[in-house]
Amino acid sequence: MKNLDKILNKEELLKEDILFLLQLREADKIEMLQKKAEEVRQIYFNDEIHLRGIIEFSNFCIRDCFYCGLRRSNKKVERFRMSKEEIMVTAKLIYDSDIKTIVLQSGEDLFYTKEDIAEIITEIKSQYDVAITLSLGERAFDEYDLWRECGADRYLLKHETANRNLYHQIHPYQDFTNRIAHLKYLKNIGFQIGSGNIIGLPNQTLEDIADDILLCNKLNVDMASFSPFIHADNTPFANVENCDMQLLLNTMAVARLVLKNAHIPATTALATLDEEGREKGILAGANVVMPSFTPTPYRGNYLIYKDKKCISENPKQCMPCLDLRLMSIGVKVSHSHGHSLKT
Ligand code: SF4
């Protein structure tokens, strides 16, 4: 206990400290870790949780990530693309729900040209006072330039794992160095960047997870997402066991201690692993929730992993449910844009 207390009160955690904390399993020690993470969250964000409304507008993807249900080799997915008009109707729904960030997310789908995306950004920005996050995978640098010029504020591109070998095992045709170069470029041209990992990948070690947190710190990310591996049908990892919930919560809590004022989401994937997963994530230091506004029936076909939560509900029904869930753990929804606190 004395050792744990000493680590929790350090200004900067070393890798060995992170490893020690990730391994905690005794209830009283986990409680101490989570309490500290909550304390740090409150210093920067009080009791306010930022909502980001997601529009998953296309499930086409040119990539073949081993863990993902949307990978191009999966021929059993019913593919969809939303039109610009459908995206705008959904953006209005998010704005009308008093959510100040719209996340435009898709598989890596080159069907939408840089001009198409620029037009969507410009139209949303001209109609609504919202921040825009893009999550479109790796695109050309000149495309990032244009989208930033049109007013997109943030770009989410997870590094997935800081272990190069593991990275190449799960992304057979992608390059880790390139991924990091994209993140650095995005940051340099003024995007608030989001990165993060997947926890529970085959052959992943605790050391890899510690490196993921440290890499996010080194990249000075504005947002860091630590999400659980959940197996998807018709993928090479279909029979791999799902992520261990406690390891995930420990990772989020440690990430809060290391990354301090970065935004950390309690992802919908947490709710898939555990009915109260998002609430547990917030109690472990998360400060962001990202409800999906993807219209039915599309939302049922955006299945990166199996048994995704909240796919049959109408997006309008999700908000009251989410409000109640947040109130039940003593936090409230922020009405600000929730921009980065990093300098
Ligand atoms: S994780 Fe993203 S890039 Fe990889 S296959 Fe799935 S949608 Fe495509």
mmCIF file of C-alpha atoms and ligand atoms in Angstrom:
data_model
loop_
_atom_site.group_PDB
_atom_site.id
_atom_site.type_symbol
_atom_site.label_atom_id
_atom_site.label_comp_id
_atom_site.label_asym_id
_atom_site.label_seq_id
_atom_site.Cartn_x
_atom_site.Cartn_y
_atom_site.Cartn_z
ATOM 1 C CA MET A 1 0.000 0.000 0.000
ATOM 2 C CA LYS A 2 2.816 2.370 0.878
ATOM 3 C CA ASN A 3 4.468 1.724 -2.461
ATOM 4 C CA LEU A 4 1.176 2.269 -4.306
ATOM 5 C CA ASP A 5 0.540 5.511 -2.473
ATOM 6 C CA LYS A 6 4.014 6.741 -3.367
ATOM 7 C CA ILE A 7 3.519 5.948 -7.067
ATOM 8 C CA LEU A 8 0.086 7.573 -7.175
ATOM 9 C CA ASN A 9 1.506 10.785 -5.790
ATOM 10 C CA LYS A 10 4.372 11.085 -8.276
ATOM 11 C CA GLU A 11 4.201 14.042 -10.666
ATOM 12 C CA GLU A 12 5.486 11.900 -13.544
ATOM 13 C CA LEU A 13 5.078 8.147 -13.849
ATOM 14 C CA LEU A 14 7.932 6.006 -15.182
ATOM 15 C CA LYS A 15 7.324 2.948 -17.325
ATOM 16 C CA GLU A 16 7.950 0.662 -14.330
ATOM 17 C CA ASP A 17 5.275 2.564 -12.360
ATOM 18 C CA ILE A 18 2.813 2.201 -15.217
ATOM 19 C CA LEU A 19 3.461 -1.545 -15.391
ATOM 20 C CA PHE A 20 2.928 -1.843 -11.648
ATOM 21 C CA LEU A 21 -0.413 -0.031 -11.860
ATOM 22 C CA LEU A 22 -1.677 -1.928 -14.903
ATOM 23 C CA GLN A 23 -1.295 -5.194 -13.005
ATOM 24 C CA LEU A 24 -3.344 -4.221 -9.951
ATOM 25 C CA ARG A 25 -6.072 -6.748 -9.170
ATOM 26 C CA GLU A 26 -6.940 -6.304 -5.477
ATOM 27 C CA ALA A 27 -10.184 -4.341 -4.995
ATOM 28 C CA ASP A 28 -8.794 -1.889 -2.427
ATOM 29 C CA LYS A 29 -5.783 -1.027 -4.588
ATOM 30 C CA ILE A 30 -7.894 -0.610 -7.709
ATOM 31 C CA GLU A 31 -10.133 1.726 -5.739
ATOM 32 C CA MET A 32 -7.113 3.857 -4.825
ATOM 33 C CA LEU A 33 -6.003 4.031 -8.469
ATOM 34 C CA GLN A 34 -9.455 4.981 -9.723
ATOM 35 C CA LYS A 35 -9.939 7.567 -7.001
ATOM 36 C CA LYS A 36 -6.697 9.224 -8.014
ATOM 37 C CA ALA A 37 -7.678 9.142 -11.706
ATOM 38 C CA GLU A 38 -11.037 10.717 -10.872
ATOM 39 C CA GLU A 39 -9.286 13.380 -8.823
ATOM 40 C CA VAL A 40 -7.084 14.280 -11.812
ATOM 41 C CA ARG A 41 -10.097 14.326 -14.148
ATOM 42 C CA GLN A 42 -11.883 16.709 -11.792
ATOM 43 C CA ILE A 43 -8.913 19.089 -11.675
ATOM 44 C CA TYR A 44 -9.168 19.643 -15.440
ATOM 45 C CA PHE A 45 -12.794 18.958 -16.284
ATOM 46 C CA ASN A 46 -14.732 19.330 -12.995
ATOM 47 C CA ASP A 47 -17.689 16.974 -13.190
ATOM 48 C CA GLU A 48 -18.384 17.759 -16.830
ATOM 49 C CA ILE A 49 -18.540 15.142 -19.547
ATOM 50 C CA HIS A 50 -18.192 16.148 -23.186
ATOM 51 C CA LEU A 51 -20.453 14.515 -25.728
ATOM 52 C CA ARG A 52 -19.358 13.929 -29.330
ATOM 53 C CA GLY A 53 -22.104 12.884 -31.755
ATOM 54 C CA ILE A 54 -20.820 10.378 -34.305
ATOM 55 C CA ILE A 55 -22.046 9.913 -37.858
ATOM 56 C CA GLU A 56 -20.654 6.663 -39.276
ATOM 57 C CA PHE A 57 -21.357 7.546 -42.891
ATOM 58 C CA SER A 58 -19.725 4.680 -44.811
ATOM 59 C CA ASN A 59 -18.683 1.156 -43.920
ATOM 60 C CA PHE A 60 -16.680 0.593 -47.116
ATOM 61 C CA CYS A 61 -12.989 0.145 -46.400
ATOM 62 C CA ILE A 62 -9.877 -0.491 -48.490
ATOM 63 C CA ARG A 63 -7.957 -1.836 -45.464
ATOM 64 C CA ASP A 64 -7.866 -5.327 -44.071
ATOM 65 C CA CYS A 65 -7.175 -4.941 -40.335
ATOM 66 C CA PHE A 66 -7.305 -8.416 -38.787
ATOM 67 C CA TYR A 67 -9.561 -7.471 -35.879
ATOM 68 C CA CYS A 68 -12.150 -5.457 -37.794
ATOM 69 C CA GLY A 69 -15.559 -6.572 -39.013
ATOM 70 C CA LEU A 70 -15.477 -3.935 -41.766
ATOM 71 C CA ARG A 71 -12.222 -5.216 -43.338
ATOM 72 C CA ARG A 72 -12.370 -5.454 -47.090
ATOM 73 C CA SER A 73 -12.035 -9.260 -47.065
ATOM 74 C CA ASN A 74 -15.262 -9.616 -45.124
ATOM 75 C CA LYS A 75 -17.737 -10.291 -47.907
ATOM 76 C CA LYS A 76 -20.628 -10.832 -45.486
ATOM 77 C CA VAL A 77 -21.030 -7.165 -44.581
ATOM 78 C CA GLU A 78 -23.884 -5.263 -46.123
ATOM 79 C CA ARG A 79 -22.061 -2.140 -47.276
ATOM 80 C CA PHE A 80 -23.602 1.354 -47.219
ATOM 81 C CA ARG A 81 -22.689 4.918 -48.026
ATOM 82 C CA MET A 82 -24.683 7.899 -46.792
ATOM 83 C CA SER A 83 -25.383 10.758 -49.183
ATOM 84 C CA LYS A 84 -24.364 14.302 -48.368
ATOM 85 C CA GLU A 85 -28.032 15.121 -47.719
ATOM 86 C CA GLU A 86 -28.363 12.244 -45.244
ATOM 87 C CA ILE A 87 -25.203 13.387 -43.475
ATOM 88 C CA MET A 88 -26.575 16.940 -43.194
ATOM 89 C CA VAL A 89 -29.902 15.724 -41.756
ATOM 90 C CA THR A 90 -27.965 13.725 -39.157
ATOM 91 C CA ALA A 91 -25.697 16.689 -38.367
ATOM 92 C CA LYS A 92 -28.822 18.758 -37.629
ATOM 93 C CA LEU A 93 -30.083 16.059 -35.297
ATOM 94 C CA ILE A 94 -26.811 16.213 -33.352
ATOM 95 C CA TYR A 95 -26.900 20.017 -33.196
ATOM 96 C CA ASP A 96 -30.538 19.968 -32.081
ATOM 97 C CA SER A 97 -29.531 17.589 -29.277
ATOM 98 C CA ASP A 98 -27.278 20.386 -27.977
ATOM 99 C CA ILE A 99 -24.089 18.461 -28.757
ATOM 100 C CA LYS A 100 -21.231 20.712 -29.822
ATOM 101 C CA THR A 101 -18.988 18.214 -31.615
ATOM 102 C CA ILE A 102 -19.826 16.252 -34.745
ATOM 103 C CA VAL A 103 -17.573 13.296 -35.551
ATOM 104 C CA LEU A 104 -17.538 12.228 -39.208
ATOM 105 C CA GLN A 105 -16.312 8.649 -39.233
ATOM 106 C CA SER A 106 -15.997 6.008 -41.957
ATOM 107 C CA GLY A 107 -13.874 3.122 -43.109
ATOM 108 C CA GLU A 108 -11.049 4.194 -45.416
ATOM 109 C CA ASP A 109 -13.341 4.913 -48.320
ATOM 110 C CA LEU A 110 -11.820 6.799 -51.230
ATOM 111 C CA PHE A 111 -15.234 7.067 -52.908
ATOM 112 C CA TYR A 112 -15.589 10.381 -51.068
ATOM 113 C CA THR A 113 -13.094 12.745 -52.696
ATOM 114 C CA LYS A 114 -11.275 15.451 -50.804
ATOM 115 C CA GLU A 115 -13.726 17.942 -52.355
ATOM 116 C CA ASP A 116 -16.752 15.905 -51.175
ATOM 117 C CA ILE A 117 -15.485 15.921 -47.597
ATOM 118 C CA ALA A 118 -14.524 19.607 -47.853
ATOM 119 C CA GLU A 119 -18.041 20.439 -48.998
ATOM 120 C CA ILE A 120 -19.593 18.569 -46.068
ATOM 121 C CA ILE A 121 -17.269 20.295 -43.573
ATOM 122 C CA THR A 122 -17.988 23.721 -45.058
ATOM 123 C CA GLU A 123 -21.727 23.190 -45.034
ATOM 124 C CA ILE A 124 -21.839 21.936 -41.441
ATOM 125 C CA LYS A 125 -19.613 24.777 -40.277
ATOM 126 C CA SER A 126 -21.704 27.407 -42.064
ATOM 127 C CA GLN A 127 -24.953 26.153 -40.538
ATOM 128 C CA TYR A 128 -24.013 25.067 -37.030
ATOM 129 C CA ASP A 129 -21.745 26.315 -34.272
ATOM 130 C CA VAL A 130 -19.999 22.990 -33.722
ATOM 131 C CA ALA A 131 -16.517 21.498 -33.709
ATOM 132 C CA ILE A 132 -15.827 18.842 -36.338
ATOM 133 C CA THR A 133 -13.740 15.749 -35.761
ATOM 134 C CA LEU A 134 -12.711 13.659 -38.760
ATOM 135 C CA SER A 135 -12.005 9.953 -38.429
ATOM 136 C CA LEU A 136 -11.441 8.810 -41.999
ATOM 137 C CA GLY A 137 -8.207 6.850 -41.749
ATOM 138 C CA GLU A 138 -4.975 7.662 -43.560
ATOM 139 C CA ARG A 139 -5.521 10.099 -46.404
ATOM 140 C CA ALA A 140 -3.143 12.242 -48.490
ATOM 141 C CA PHE A 141 -1.470 15.208 -46.779
ATOM 142 C CA ASP A 142 -2.993 17.701 -49.220
ATOM 143 C CA GLU A 143 -6.431 16.372 -48.272
ATOM 144 C CA TYR A 144 -5.722 17.054 -44.595
ATOM 145 C CA ASP A 145 -4.591 20.582 -45.575
ATOM 146 C CA LEU A 146 -7.828 21.338 -47.401
ATOM 147 C CA TRP A 147 -10.070 19.943 -44.671
ATOM 148 C CA ARG A 148 -8.260 21.957 -42.035
ATOM 149 C CA GLU A 149 -8.627 25.087 -44.185
ATOM 150 C CA CYS A 150 -12.371 24.390 -44.416
ATOM 151 C CA GLY A 151 -12.569 24.472 -40.634
ATOM 152 C CA ALA A 152 -12.314 20.848 -39.447
ATOM 153 C CA ASP A 153 -10.948 21.022 -35.918
ATOM 154 C CA ARG A 154 -9.800 17.547 -34.958
ATOM 155 C CA TYR A 155 -8.551 14.323 -36.512
ATOM 156 C CA LEU A 156 -8.769 10.930 -34.890
ATOM 157 C CA LEU A 157 -6.244 8.340 -36.084
ATOM 158 C CA LYS A 158 -5.404 5.650 -33.560
ATOM 159 C CA HIS A 159 -1.870 4.278 -33.642
ATOM 160 C CA GLU A 160 -3.499 0.969 -32.477
ATOM 161 C CA THR A 161 -0.291 -0.419 -30.924
ATOM 162 C CA ALA A 162 3.158 1.043 -30.305
ATOM 163 C CA ASN A 163 4.733 -2.375 -30.878
ATOM 164 C CA ARG A 164 5.903 -2.339 -34.520
ATOM 165 C CA ASN A 165 5.876 -6.117 -34.885
ATOM 166 C CA LEU A 166 2.380 -6.391 -33.510
ATOM 167 C CA TYR A 167 1.288 -3.482 -35.696
ATOM 168 C CA HIS A 168 2.446 -5.341 -38.780
ATOM 169 C CA GLN A 169 0.765 -8.553 -37.625
ATOM 170 C CA ILE A 170 -2.640 -6.880 -37.423
ATOM 171 C CA HIS A 171 -2.280 -4.510 -40.416
ATOM 172 C CA PRO A 172 -0.582 -6.575 -43.096
ATOM 173 C CA TYR A 173 -0.407 -3.769 -45.660
ATOM 174 C CA GLN A 174 0.221 -0.735 -43.469
ATOM 175 C CA ASP A 175 3.323 0.861 -42.033
ATOM 176 C CA PHE A 176 3.743 1.985 -38.421
ATOM 177 C CA THR A 177 6.264 4.732 -39.242
ATOM 178 C CA ASN A 178 3.863 6.123 -41.787
ATOM 179 C CA ARG A 179 1.019 6.122 -39.258
ATOM 180 C CA ILE A 180 3.046 8.194 -36.811
ATOM 181 C CA ALA A 181 4.137 10.542 -39.627
ATOM 182 C CA HIS A 182 0.457 11.191 -40.393
ATOM 183 C CA LEU A 183 -0.294 11.979 -36.750
ATOM 184 C CA LYS A 184 2.635 14.404 -36.565
ATOM 185 C CA TYR A 185 1.613 16.089 -39.811
ATOM 186 C CA LEU A 186 -1.956 16.518 -38.603
ATOM 187 C CA LYS A 187 -0.737 18.094 -35.371
ATOM 188 C CA ASN A 188 1.632 20.403 -37.282
ATOM 189 C CA ILE A 189 -1.093 21.846 -39.477
ATOM 190 C CA GLY A 190 -3.213 22.685 -36.461
ATOM 191 C CA PHE A 191 -5.560 19.741 -35.983
ATOM 192 C CA GLN A 192 -6.256 18.644 -32.426
ATOM 193 C CA ILE A 193 -5.230 15.013 -32.730
ATOM 194 C CA GLY A 194 -6.596 11.858 -31.183
ATOM 195 C CA SER A 195 -4.746 8.565 -31.012
ATOM 196 C CA GLY A 196 -4.856 5.463 -28.840
ATOM 197 C CA ASN A 197 -4.745 1.703 -28.849
ATOM 198 C CA ILE A 198 -6.763 -1.494 -28.749
ATOM 199 C CA ILE A 199 -6.410 -3.585 -25.602
ATOM 200 C CA GLY A 200 -6.509 -7.367 -25.699
ATOM 201 C CA LEU A 201 -4.931 -8.003 -29.112
ATOM 202 C CA PRO A 202 -3.328 -11.445 -29.517
ATOM 203 C CA ASN A 203 0.383 -11.396 -28.475
ATOM 204 C CA GLN A 204 0.044 -7.963 -26.839
ATOM 205 C CA THR A 205 1.942 -7.576 -23.554
ATOM 206 C CA LEU A 206 1.479 -5.196 -20.617
ATOM 207 C CA GLU A 207 4.695 -3.565 -21.721
ATOM 208 C CA ASP A 208 3.099 -2.806 -25.094
ATOM 209 C CA ILE A 209 0.167 -1.134 -23.338
ATOM 210 C CA ALA A 210 2.525 0.944 -21.185
ATOM 211 C CA ASP A 211 4.318 1.991 -24.397
ATOM 212 C CA ASP A 212 0.974 2.986 -25.939
ATOM 213 C CA ILE A 213 0.266 5.372 -23.068
ATOM 214 C CA LEU A 214 3.807 6.778 -23.233
ATOM 215 C CA LEU A 215 3.576 7.214 -27.009
ATOM 216 C CA CYS A 216 0.346 9.221 -26.611
ATOM 217 C CA ASN A 217 2.194 11.396 -24.130
ATOM 218 C CA LYS A 218 5.177 11.841 -26.453
ATOM 219 C CA LEU A 219 2.895 12.830 -29.341
ATOM 220 C CA ASN A 220 1.176 15.299 -27.012
ATOM 221 C CA VAL A 221 -2.206 14.028 -28.189
ATOM 222 C CA ASP A 222 -5.277 16.095 -27.419
ATOM 223 C CA MET A 223 -7.429 12.995 -27.125
ATOM 224 C CA ALA A 224 -6.507 9.394 -26.337
ATOM 225 C CA SER A 225 -8.823 6.451 -26.743
ATOM 226 C CA PHE A 226 -8.129 3.093 -25.145
ATOM 227 C CA SER A 227 -10.690 0.652 -26.423
ATOM 228 C CA PRO A 228 -11.202 -3.050 -25.834
ATOM 229 C CA PHE A 229 -10.576 -5.740 -28.394
ATOM 230 C CA ILE A 230 -13.940 -7.415 -29.031
ATOM 231 C CA HIS A 231 -13.941 -10.172 -31.606
ATOM 232 C CA ALA A 232 -15.848 -9.726 -34.856
ATOM 233 C CA ASP A 233 -17.365 -12.487 -36.993
ATOM 234 C CA ASN A 234 -15.706 -13.381 -40.300
ATOM 235 C CA THR A 235 -12.286 -12.025 -39.309
ATOM 236 C CA PRO A 236 -8.995 -13.830 -38.561
ATOM 237 C CA PHE A 237 -9.506 -12.990 -34.867
ATOM 238 C CA ALA A 238 -13.111 -14.238 -34.676
ATOM 239 C CA ASN A 239 -12.191 -16.822 -32.012
ATOM 240 C CA VAL A 240 -9.856 -14.685 -29.919
ATOM 241 C CA GLU A 241 -11.086 -13.942 -26.398
ATOM 242 C CA ASN A 242 -12.415 -10.451 -25.677
ATOM 243 C CA CYS A 243 -10.447 -7.885 -23.691
ATOM 244 C CA ASP A 244 -10.257 -8.177 -19.912
ATOM 245 C CA MET A 245 -12.444 -5.375 -18.487
ATOM 246 C CA GLN A 246 -10.249 -4.726 -15.446
ATOM 247 C CA LEU A 247 -7.128 -4.333 -17.566
ATOM 248 C CA LEU A 248 -9.012 -1.843 -19.724
ATOM 249 C CA LEU A 249 -10.176 0.201 -16.723
ATOM 250 C CA ASN A 250 -6.693 0.152 -15.183
ATOM 251 C CA THR A 251 -5.278 1.384 -18.510
ATOM 252 C CA MET A 252 -7.758 4.252 -18.680
ATOM 253 C CA ALA A 253 -7.006 5.267 -15.093
ATOM 254 C CA VAL A 254 -3.236 5.159 -15.647
ATOM 255 C CA ALA A 255 -3.643 7.075 -18.914
ATOM 256 C CA ARG A 256 -5.492 9.802 -16.999
ATOM 257 C CA LEU A 257 -2.573 10.064 -14.533
ATOM 258 C CA VAL A 258 -0.007 10.258 -17.348
ATOM 259 C CA LEU A 259 -1.887 12.337 -19.934
ATOM 260 C CA LYS A 260 -3.526 14.575 -17.324
ATOM 261 C CA ASN A 261 -5.636 17.069 -19.368
ATOM 262 C CA ALA A 262 -6.113 14.996 -22.551
ATOM 263 C CA HIS A 263 -9.660 14.026 -23.454
ATOM 264 C CA ILE A 264 -10.249 10.317 -22.790
ATOM 265 C CA PRO A 265 -13.481 8.711 -24.026
ATOM 266 C CA ALA A 266 -15.491 5.954 -22.418
ATOM 267 C CA THR A 267 -16.266 4.250 -25.721
ATOM 268 C CA THR A 268 -19.443 2.445 -26.733
ATOM 269 C CA ALA A 269 -17.282 -0.698 -26.905
ATOM 270 C CA LEU A 270 -17.051 -0.547 -23.098
ATOM 271 C CA ALA A 271 -20.828 -0.811 -22.905
ATOM 272 C CA THR A 272 -20.619 -3.897 -25.094
ATOM 273 C CA LEU A 273 -18.211 -5.589 -22.682
ATOM 274 C CA ASP A 274 -20.203 -4.556 -19.622
ATOM 275 C CA GLU A 275 -23.730 -3.115 -19.328
ATOM 276 C CA GLU A 276 -22.347 -0.311 -17.134
ATOM 277 C CA GLY A 277 -19.048 -0.068 -18.984
ATOM 278 C CA ARG A 278 -19.272 3.603 -19.913
ATOM 279 C CA GLU A 279 -20.106 4.593 -16.338
ATOM 280 C CA LYS A 280 -17.191 2.500 -15.077
ATOM 281 C CA GLY A 281 -14.944 4.169 -17.661
ATOM 282 C CA ILE A 282 -15.903 7.620 -16.397
ATOM 283 C CA LEU A 283 -15.252 6.542 -12.823
ATOM 284 C CA ALA A 284 -11.820 5.416 -14.042
ATOM 285 C CA GLY A 285 -10.990 8.891 -15.370
ATOM 286 C CA ALA A 286 -12.706 9.218 -18.772
ATOM 287 C CA ASN A 287 -14.391 12.549 -19.602
ATOM 288 C CA VAL A 288 -15.926 11.980 -23.041
ATOM 289 C CA VAL A 289 -18.836 9.909 -24.345
ATOM 290 C CA MET A 290 -19.466 9.472 -28.059
ATOM 291 C CA PRO A 291 -23.095 8.564 -28.802
ATOM 292 C CA SER A 292 -23.758 7.330 -32.320
ATOM 293 C CA PHE A 293 -26.289 9.251 -34.396
ATOM 294 C CA THR A 294 -25.830 7.017 -37.431
ATOM 295 C CA PRO A 295 -29.375 6.504 -38.682
ATOM 296 C CA THR A 296 -31.064 3.135 -38.598
ATOM 297 C CA PRO A 297 -30.718 0.824 -40.476
ATOM 298 C CA TYR A 298 -27.120 1.846 -41.329
ATOM 299 C CA ARG A 299 -25.981 1.720 -37.693
ATOM 300 C CA GLY A 300 -26.639 -2.036 -37.602
ATOM 301 C CA ASN A 301 -24.111 -2.485 -40.411
ATOM 302 C CA TYR A 302 -21.269 -0.487 -38.875
ATOM 303 C CA LEU A 303 -19.962 -3.403 -36.881
ATOM 304 C CA ILE A 304 -16.218 -3.129 -36.313
ATOM 305 C CA TYR A 305 -16.815 -5.690 -33.539
ATOM 306 C CA LYS A 306 -19.570 -8.106 -32.536
ATOM 307 C CA ASP A 307 -22.665 -7.368 -30.399
ATOM 308 C CA LYS A 308 -22.189 -3.604 -30.551
ATOM 309 C CA LYS A 309 -24.514 -1.811 -28.116
ATOM 310 C CA CYS A 310 -27.303 0.581 -29.028
ATOM 311 C CA ILE A 311 -27.634 -0.422 -32.682
ATOM 312 C CA SER A 312 -31.368 -0.996 -32.759
ATOM 313 C CA GLU A 313 -32.411 2.141 -30.880
ATOM 314 C CA ASN A 314 -33.378 5.295 -32.688
ATOM 315 C CA PRO A 315 -30.588 7.839 -31.967
ATOM 316 C CA LYS A 316 -33.206 10.165 -30.412
ATOM 317 C CA GLN A 317 -33.913 7.531 -27.755
ATOM 318 C CA CYS A 318 -30.240 7.342 -26.751
ATOM 319 C CA MET A 319 -29.924 10.827 -25.297
ATOM 320 C CA PRO A 320 -32.381 10.547 -22.380
ATOM 321 C CA CYS A 321 -30.865 7.157 -21.527
ATOM 322 C CA LEU A 322 -27.358 8.614 -21.588
ATOM 323 C CA ASP A 323 -28.375 11.641 -19.472
ATOM 324 C CA LEU A 324 -29.792 9.367 -16.802
ATOM 325 C CA ARG A 325 -26.726 7.155 -16.822
ATOM 326 C CA LEU A 326 -24.421 10.151 -16.381
ATOM 327 C CA MET A 327 -26.548 11.644 -13.611
ATOM 328 C CA SER A 328 -26.498 8.343 -11.744
ATOM 329 C CA ILE A 329 -22.719 8.627 -11.284
ATOM 330 C CA GLY A 330 -22.718 12.296 -10.293
ATOM 331 C CA VAL A 331 -21.458 13.885 -13.509
ATOM 332 C CA LYS A 332 -23.199 16.204 -15.950
ATOM 333 C CA VAL A 333 -23.097 17.008 -19.641
ATOM 334 C CA SER A 334 -20.941 19.968 -20.649
ATOM 335 C CA HIS A 335 -22.416 22.468 -23.086
ATOM 336 C CA SER A 336 -19.078 23.790 -24.318
ATOM 337 C CA HIS A 337 -17.316 22.697 -27.507
ATOM 338 C CA GLY A 338 -14.882 20.612 -25.474
ATOM 339 C CA HIS A 339 -11.793 21.754 -27.356
ATOM 340 C CA SER A 340 -8.347 20.577 -26.342
ATOM 341 C CA LEU A 341 -6.853 21.838 -23.096
ATOM 342 C CA LYS A 342 -3.347 21.227 -24.446
ATOM 343 C CA THR A 343 -1.190 24.176 -25.408
HETATM 344 S S1 SF4 B 1 -10.197 -0.729 -38.492
HETATM 345 FE FE1 SF4 B 1 -10.720 0.973 -39.841
HETATM 346 S S2 SF4 B 1 -9.170 0.887 -41.444
HETATM 347 FE FE2 SF4 B 1 -9.131 -1.117 -40.441
HETATM 348 S S3 SF4 B 1 -10.512 -2.398 -41.647
HETATM 349 FE FE3 SF4 B 1 -11.714 -1.508 -39.969
HETATM 350 S S4 SF4 B 1 -12.654 0.325 -40.793
HETATM 351 FE FE4 SF4 B 1 -10.968 -0.272 -42.157
#
